[in-house]
Tab-separated table of C-alpha atoms in Angstrom:
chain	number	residue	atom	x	y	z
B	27	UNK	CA	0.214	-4.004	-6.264
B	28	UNK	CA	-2.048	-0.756	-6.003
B	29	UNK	CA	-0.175	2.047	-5.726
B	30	UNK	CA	-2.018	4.947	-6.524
B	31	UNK	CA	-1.842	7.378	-3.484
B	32	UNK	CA	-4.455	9.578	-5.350
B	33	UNK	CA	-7.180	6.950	-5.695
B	34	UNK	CA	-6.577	5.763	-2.289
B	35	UNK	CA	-6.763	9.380	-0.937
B	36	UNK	CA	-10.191	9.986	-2.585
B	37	UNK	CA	-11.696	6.980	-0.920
B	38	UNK	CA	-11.149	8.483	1.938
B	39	UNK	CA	-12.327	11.826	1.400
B	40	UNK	CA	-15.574	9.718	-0.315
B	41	UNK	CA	-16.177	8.878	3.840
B	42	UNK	CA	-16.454	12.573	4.512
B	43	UNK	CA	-19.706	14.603	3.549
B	44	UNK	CA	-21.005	18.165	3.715
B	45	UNK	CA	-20.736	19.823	6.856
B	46	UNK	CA	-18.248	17.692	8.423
B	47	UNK	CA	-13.935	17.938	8.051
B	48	UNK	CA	-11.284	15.076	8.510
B	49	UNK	CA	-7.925	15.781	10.128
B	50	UNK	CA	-4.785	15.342	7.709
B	51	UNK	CA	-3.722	12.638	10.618
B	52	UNK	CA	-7.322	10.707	10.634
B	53	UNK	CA	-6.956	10.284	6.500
B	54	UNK	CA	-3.165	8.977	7.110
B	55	UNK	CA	-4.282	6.746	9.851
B	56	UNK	CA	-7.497	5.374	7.405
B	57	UNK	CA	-4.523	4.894	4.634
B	58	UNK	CA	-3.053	2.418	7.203
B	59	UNK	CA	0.083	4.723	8.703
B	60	UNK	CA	0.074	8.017	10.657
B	61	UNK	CA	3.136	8.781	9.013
B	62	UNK	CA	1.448	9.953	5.717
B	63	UNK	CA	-0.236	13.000	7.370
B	64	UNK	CA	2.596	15.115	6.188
B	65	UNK	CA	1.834	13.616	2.353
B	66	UNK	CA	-1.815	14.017	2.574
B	67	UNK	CA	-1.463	17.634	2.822
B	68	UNK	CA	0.870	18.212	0.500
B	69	UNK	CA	-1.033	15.755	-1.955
B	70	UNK	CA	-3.906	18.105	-1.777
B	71	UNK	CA	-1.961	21.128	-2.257
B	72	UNK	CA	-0.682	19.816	-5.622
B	73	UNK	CA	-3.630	17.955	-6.787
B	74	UNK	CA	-6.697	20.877	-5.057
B	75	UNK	CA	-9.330	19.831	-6.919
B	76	UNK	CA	-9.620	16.694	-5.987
B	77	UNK	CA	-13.334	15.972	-4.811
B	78	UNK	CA	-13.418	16.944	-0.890
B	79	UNK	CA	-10.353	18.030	-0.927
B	80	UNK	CA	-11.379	21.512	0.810
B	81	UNK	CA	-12.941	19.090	3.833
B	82	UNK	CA	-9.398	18.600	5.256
B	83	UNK	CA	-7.779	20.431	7.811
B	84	UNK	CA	-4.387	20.161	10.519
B	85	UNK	CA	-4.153	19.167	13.718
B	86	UNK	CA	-5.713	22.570	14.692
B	87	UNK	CA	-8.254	23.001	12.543
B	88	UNK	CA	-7.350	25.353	9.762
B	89	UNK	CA	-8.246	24.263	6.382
B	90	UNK	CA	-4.689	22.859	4.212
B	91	UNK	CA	-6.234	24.254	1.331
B	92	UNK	CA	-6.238	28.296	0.721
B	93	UNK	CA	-9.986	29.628	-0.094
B	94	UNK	CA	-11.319	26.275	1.712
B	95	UNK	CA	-12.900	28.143	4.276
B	96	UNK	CA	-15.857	30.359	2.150
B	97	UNK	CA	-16.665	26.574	0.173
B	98	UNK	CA	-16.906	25.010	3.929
B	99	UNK	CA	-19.376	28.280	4.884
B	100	UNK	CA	-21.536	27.197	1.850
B	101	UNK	CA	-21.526	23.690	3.982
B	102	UNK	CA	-22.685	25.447	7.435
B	103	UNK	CA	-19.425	24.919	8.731
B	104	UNK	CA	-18.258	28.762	9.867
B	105	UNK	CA	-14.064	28.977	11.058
B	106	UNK	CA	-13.555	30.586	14.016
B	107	UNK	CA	-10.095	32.584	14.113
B	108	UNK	CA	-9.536	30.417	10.796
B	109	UNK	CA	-9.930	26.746	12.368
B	110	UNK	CA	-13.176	24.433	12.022
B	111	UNK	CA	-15.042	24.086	15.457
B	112	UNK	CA	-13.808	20.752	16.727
B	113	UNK	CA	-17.015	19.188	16.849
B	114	UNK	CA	-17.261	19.458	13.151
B	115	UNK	CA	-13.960	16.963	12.765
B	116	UNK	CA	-14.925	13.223	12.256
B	117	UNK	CA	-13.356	11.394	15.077
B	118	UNK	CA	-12.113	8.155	12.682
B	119	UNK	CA	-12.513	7.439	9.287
B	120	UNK	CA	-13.086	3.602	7.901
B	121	UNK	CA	-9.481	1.860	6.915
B	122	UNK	CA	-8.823	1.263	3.752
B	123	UNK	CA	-5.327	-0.313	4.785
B	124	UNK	CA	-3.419	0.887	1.680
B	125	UNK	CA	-0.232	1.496	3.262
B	126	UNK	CA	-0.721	-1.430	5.402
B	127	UNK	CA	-0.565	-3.888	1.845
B	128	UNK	CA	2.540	-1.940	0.953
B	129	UNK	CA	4.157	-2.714	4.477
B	130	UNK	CA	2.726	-6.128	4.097
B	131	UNK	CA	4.210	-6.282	0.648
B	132	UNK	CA	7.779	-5.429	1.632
B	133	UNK	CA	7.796	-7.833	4.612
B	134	UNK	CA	7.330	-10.630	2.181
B	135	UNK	CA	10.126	-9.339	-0.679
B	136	UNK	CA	12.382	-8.888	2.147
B	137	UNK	CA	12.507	-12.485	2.615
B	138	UNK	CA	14.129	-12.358	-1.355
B	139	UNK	CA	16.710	-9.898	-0.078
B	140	UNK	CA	20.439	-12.116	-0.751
B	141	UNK	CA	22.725	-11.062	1.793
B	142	UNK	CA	25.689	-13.413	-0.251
B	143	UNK	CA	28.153	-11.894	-2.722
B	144	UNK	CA	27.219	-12.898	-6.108
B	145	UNK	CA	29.835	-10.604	-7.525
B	146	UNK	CA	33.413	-11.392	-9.197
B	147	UNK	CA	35.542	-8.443	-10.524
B	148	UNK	CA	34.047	-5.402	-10.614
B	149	UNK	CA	34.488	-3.594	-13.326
B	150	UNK	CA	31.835	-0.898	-13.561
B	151	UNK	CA	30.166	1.050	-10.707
B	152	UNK	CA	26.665	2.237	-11.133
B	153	UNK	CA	24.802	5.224	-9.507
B	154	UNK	CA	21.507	6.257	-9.298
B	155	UNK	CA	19.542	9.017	-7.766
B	156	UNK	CA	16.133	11.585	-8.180
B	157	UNK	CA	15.478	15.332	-8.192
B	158	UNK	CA	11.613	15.973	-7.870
B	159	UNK	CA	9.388	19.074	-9.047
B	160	UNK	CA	5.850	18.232	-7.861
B	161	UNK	CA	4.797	14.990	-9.317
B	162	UNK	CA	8.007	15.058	-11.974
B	163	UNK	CA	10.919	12.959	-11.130
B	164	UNK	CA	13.973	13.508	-12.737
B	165	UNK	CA	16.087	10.504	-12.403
B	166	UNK	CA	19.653	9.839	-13.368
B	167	UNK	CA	21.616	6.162	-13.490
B	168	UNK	CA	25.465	6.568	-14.464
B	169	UNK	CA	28.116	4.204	-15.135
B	170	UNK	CA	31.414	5.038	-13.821
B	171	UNK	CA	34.884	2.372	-14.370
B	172	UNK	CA	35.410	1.356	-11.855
B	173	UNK	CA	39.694	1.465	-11.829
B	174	UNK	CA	39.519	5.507	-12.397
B	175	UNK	CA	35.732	6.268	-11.936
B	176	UNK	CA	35.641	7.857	-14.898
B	177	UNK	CA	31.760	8.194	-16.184
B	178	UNK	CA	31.050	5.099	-18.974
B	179	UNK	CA	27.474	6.141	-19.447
B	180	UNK	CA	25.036	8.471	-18.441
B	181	UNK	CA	20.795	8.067	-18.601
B	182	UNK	CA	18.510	10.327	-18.105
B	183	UNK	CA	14.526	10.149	-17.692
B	184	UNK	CA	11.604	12.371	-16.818
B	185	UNK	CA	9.202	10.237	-15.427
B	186	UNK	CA	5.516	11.559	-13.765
B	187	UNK	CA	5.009	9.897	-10.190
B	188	UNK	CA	1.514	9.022	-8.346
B	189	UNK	CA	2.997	8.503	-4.837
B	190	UNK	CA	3.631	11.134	-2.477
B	191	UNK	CA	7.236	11.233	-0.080
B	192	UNK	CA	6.306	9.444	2.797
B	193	UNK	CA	8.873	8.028	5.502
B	194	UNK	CA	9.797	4.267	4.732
B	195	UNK	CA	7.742	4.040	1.872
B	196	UNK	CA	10.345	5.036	-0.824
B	197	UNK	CA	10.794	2.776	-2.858
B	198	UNK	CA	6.637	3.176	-4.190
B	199	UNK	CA	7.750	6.961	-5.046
B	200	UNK	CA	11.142	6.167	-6.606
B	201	UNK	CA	11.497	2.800	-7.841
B	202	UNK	CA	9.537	2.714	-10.651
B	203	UNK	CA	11.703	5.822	-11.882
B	204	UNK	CA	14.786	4.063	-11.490
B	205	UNK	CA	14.129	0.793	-12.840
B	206	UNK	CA	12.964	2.258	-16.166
B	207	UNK	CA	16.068	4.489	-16.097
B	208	UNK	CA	18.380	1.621	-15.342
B	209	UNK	CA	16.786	-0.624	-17.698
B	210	UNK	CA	18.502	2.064	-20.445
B	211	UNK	CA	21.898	1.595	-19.763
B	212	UNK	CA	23.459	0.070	-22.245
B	213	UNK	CA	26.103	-0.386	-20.470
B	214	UNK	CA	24.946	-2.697	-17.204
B	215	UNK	CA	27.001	-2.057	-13.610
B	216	UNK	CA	28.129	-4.401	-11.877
B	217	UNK	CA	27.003	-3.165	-8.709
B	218	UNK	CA	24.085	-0.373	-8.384
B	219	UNK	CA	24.564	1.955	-6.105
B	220	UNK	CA	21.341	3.457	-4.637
B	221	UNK	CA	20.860	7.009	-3.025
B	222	UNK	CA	18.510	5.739	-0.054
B	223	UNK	CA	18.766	2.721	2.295
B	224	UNK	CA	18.540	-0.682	1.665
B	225	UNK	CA	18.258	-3.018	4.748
B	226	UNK	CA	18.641	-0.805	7.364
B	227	UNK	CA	15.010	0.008	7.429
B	228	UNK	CA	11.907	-0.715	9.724
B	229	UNK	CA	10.700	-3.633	7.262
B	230	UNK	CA	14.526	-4.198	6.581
B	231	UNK	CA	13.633	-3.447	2.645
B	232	UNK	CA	14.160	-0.227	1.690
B	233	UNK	CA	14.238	1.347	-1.703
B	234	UNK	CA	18.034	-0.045	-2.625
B	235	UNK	CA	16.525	-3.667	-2.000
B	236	UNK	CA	13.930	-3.102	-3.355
B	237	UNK	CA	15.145	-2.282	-6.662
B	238	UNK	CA	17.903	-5.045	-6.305
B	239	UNK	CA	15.033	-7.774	-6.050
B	240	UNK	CA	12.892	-5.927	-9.196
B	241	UNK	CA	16.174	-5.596	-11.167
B	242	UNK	CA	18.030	-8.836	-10.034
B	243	UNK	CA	20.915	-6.497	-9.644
B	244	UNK	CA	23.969	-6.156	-6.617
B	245	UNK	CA	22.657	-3.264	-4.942
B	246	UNK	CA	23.717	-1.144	-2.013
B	247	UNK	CA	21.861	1.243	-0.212
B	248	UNK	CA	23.892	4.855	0.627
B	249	UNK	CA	21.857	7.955	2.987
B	250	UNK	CA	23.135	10.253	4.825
B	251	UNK	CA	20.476	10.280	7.290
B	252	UNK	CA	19.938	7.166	9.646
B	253	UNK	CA	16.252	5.852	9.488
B	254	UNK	CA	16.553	2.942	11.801
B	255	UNK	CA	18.987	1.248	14.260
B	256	UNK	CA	21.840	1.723	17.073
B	257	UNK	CA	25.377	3.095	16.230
B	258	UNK	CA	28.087	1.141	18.324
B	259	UNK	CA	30.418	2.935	19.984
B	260	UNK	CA	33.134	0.631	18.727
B	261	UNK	CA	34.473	-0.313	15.796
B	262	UNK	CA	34.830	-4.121	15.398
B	263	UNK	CA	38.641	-4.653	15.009
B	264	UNK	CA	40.366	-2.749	11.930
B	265	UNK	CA	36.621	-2.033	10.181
B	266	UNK	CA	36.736	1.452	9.422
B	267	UNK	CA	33.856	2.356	10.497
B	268	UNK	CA	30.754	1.858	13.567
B	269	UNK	CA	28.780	-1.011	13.008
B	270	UNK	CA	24.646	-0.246	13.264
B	271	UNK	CA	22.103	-2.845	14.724
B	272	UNK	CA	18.623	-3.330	14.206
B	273	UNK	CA	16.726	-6.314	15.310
B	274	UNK	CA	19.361	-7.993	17.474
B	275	UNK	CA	21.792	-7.666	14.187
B	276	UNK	CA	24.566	-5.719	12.509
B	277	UNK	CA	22.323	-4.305	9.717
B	278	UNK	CA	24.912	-1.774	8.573
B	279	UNK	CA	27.339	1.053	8.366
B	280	UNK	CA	28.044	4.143	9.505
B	281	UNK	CA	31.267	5.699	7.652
B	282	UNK	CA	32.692	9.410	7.939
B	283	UNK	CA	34.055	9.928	4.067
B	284	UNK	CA	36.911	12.176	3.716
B	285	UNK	CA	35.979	15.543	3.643
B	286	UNK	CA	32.851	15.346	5.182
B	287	UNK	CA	31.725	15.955	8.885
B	288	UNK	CA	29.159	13.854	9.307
B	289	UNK	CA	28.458	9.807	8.741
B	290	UNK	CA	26.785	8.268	5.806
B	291	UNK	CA	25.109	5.584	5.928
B	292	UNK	CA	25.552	2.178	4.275
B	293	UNK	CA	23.893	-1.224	4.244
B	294	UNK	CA	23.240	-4.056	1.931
B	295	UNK	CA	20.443	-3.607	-0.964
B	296	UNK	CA	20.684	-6.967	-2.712
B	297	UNK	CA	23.356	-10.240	-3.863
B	298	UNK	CA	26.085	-8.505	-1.899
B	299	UNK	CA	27.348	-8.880	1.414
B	300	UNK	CA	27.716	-5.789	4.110
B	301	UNK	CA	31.036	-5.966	4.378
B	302	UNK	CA	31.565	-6.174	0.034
B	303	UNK	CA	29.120	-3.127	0.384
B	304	UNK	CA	31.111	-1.217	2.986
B	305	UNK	CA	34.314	-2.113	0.804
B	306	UNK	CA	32.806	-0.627	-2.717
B	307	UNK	CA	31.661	2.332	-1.222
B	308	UNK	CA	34.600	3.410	0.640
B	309	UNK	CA	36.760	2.728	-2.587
B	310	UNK	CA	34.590	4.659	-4.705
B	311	UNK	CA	34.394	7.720	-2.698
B	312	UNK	CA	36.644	10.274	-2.857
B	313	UNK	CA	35.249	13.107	-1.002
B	314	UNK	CA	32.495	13.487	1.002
B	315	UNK	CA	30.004	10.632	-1.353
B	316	UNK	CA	30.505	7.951	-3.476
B	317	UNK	CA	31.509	9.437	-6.829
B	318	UNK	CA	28.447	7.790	-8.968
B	319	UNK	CA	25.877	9.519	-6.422
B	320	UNK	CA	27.875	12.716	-6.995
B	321	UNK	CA	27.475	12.580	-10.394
B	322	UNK	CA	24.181	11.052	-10.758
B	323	UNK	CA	22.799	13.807	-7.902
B	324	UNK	CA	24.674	16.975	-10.435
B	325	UNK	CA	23.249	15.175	-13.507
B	326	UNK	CA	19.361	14.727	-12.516
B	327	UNK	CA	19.469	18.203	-10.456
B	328	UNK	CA	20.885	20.247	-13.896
B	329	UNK	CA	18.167	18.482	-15.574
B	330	UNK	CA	15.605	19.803	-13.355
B	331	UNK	CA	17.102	23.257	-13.827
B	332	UNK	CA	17.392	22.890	-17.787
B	333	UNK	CA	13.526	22.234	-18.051
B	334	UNK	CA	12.196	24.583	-15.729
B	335	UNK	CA	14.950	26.878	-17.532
B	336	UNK	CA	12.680	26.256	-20.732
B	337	UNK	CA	9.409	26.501	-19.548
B	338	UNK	CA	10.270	30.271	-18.732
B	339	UNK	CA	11.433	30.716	-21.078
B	340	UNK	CA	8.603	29.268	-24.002
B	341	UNK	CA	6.573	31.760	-21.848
């Protein structure tokens, strides 16, 4: 599977020539989702000399990138009040359907998604989250016992991404990351926990089932924001906290930890059920997350800090 936002970005830009501009939203639709606009500008931003990259503007017209507008002059394109004249903005752009294959791609591995516990005792707890500085990601995976959730084992990796942030598309930023940072752990978890959703997404395969299916691992999927579904008003019986549905079905949790105002948000990643995954998280959290986010969230975050600590100072 292609993922190479970059490549697929410059294909598009190949469609526009001298003297005419595309719209960040015209490139994201020509990708296959409107939702990347946001990612193609910041793309360009961080990577500025790509080839055409100057021939992009917003919504309104102004160039994304900073000293675009004197190379678009040198085209016969002149900004007015800093925005291109509209009739110099292509109307559509051909699709190349690159996010389309990934949606494609994780409607058919959701299908692989087992929604059955596969567990026995658990003994160890795992946790695993990213801190990002451009293209770097800086991923922890911990190990925590899981009687006292006391840290077993902690991983670290620095590992260079090629796909941008872009809403329900996760796992093509992250995973990749995390499975090689996993994969290190000498000391394999039980269950994975996964800072990000698993099946309560729009292809119901978000990043946490997504790396349970590449990693054959019990995953669940923990966010604090919702991305898709319906809160009930009512909790079903004792359950501790309001069920969620999406597509006619309870797809998963939403659970106020103590200390913490607001809901998380929990669902199943992979070989666990939603109530197991409810069950782990709540008995693993002790204020406000689940402790191995906490300390998988401190431990990739100081790394960030540590290196861009040293680069100042080798300066």
């Amino acid at each position: 599977m292609d993922v190479d936002f970059g490549h697929a970005l410059a294909t598009c830009l190949d469609q526009v020539g001298p003297g005419r501009v595309a719209t960040c939203g015209a490139i994201a639709r020509a990708l296959g989702d409107v939702r990347a606009a946001r990612a193609v500008a910041t793309w360009l931003v961080d990577h500025p000399d790509l080839p055409g990259a100057h021939r992009v503007v917003r919504a309104d017209g102004r160039p994304v990138l900073h000293g675009a507008t004197q190379l678009l002059e040198g085209e016969r394109i002149r900004a007015v009040h800093g925005r291109v004249p509209t009739e110099r903005i292509v109307g559509a752009l051909r699709p190349t359907k690159f996010l389309a294959a990934l949606r494609d791609d994780q409607n058919h591995l959701s299908a692989q998604v087992t929604e059955r516990d596969s567990l026995g005792d658990i003994n160890r707890i795992g946790g695993v989250d990213a801190a990002y500085d451009g293209d770097s990601m800086y991923v922890a995976a911990v190990c925590l016992d899981a009687d006292d959730l006391t840290p077993v084992e902690i991983v670290t990796v620095r590992y260079e991404t090629t796909f941008p942030y872009i809403p329900t598309y996760l796992a093509y930023r992250e995973s990749p990351g995390i499975e090689t940072t996993v994969h290190r752990l000498t000391h394999q978890p039980d269950v994975l926990l996964v800072d990000g959703h698993g099946r309560l997404h729009p292809a119901l395969f978000g990043v946490a089932c997504y790396v349970g299916v590449r990693l054959s691992l019990p995953t669940i999927g923990v966010a604090k924001h919702p991305l898709v579904g319906r809160v009930q008003t009512k909790r079903r019986g004792s359950e501790p906290a309001l069920p969620i549905e999406f597509r006619g079905r309870v797809q998963g949790y939403a659970w106020i930890p103590p200390g913490r105002a607001r809901p998380i948000f929990v669902s199943v990643g992979n070989r666990i059920s939603l109530n197991r995954s409810l069950e782990i998280v709540r008995s693993s959290t002790r204020h406000g997350y689940p402790e191995a986010l906490q300390l998988a969230d401190r431990v990739c975050r100081e790394m960030k800090r540590n290196e861009k600590r040293e680069k100042g100072a080798a300066r």
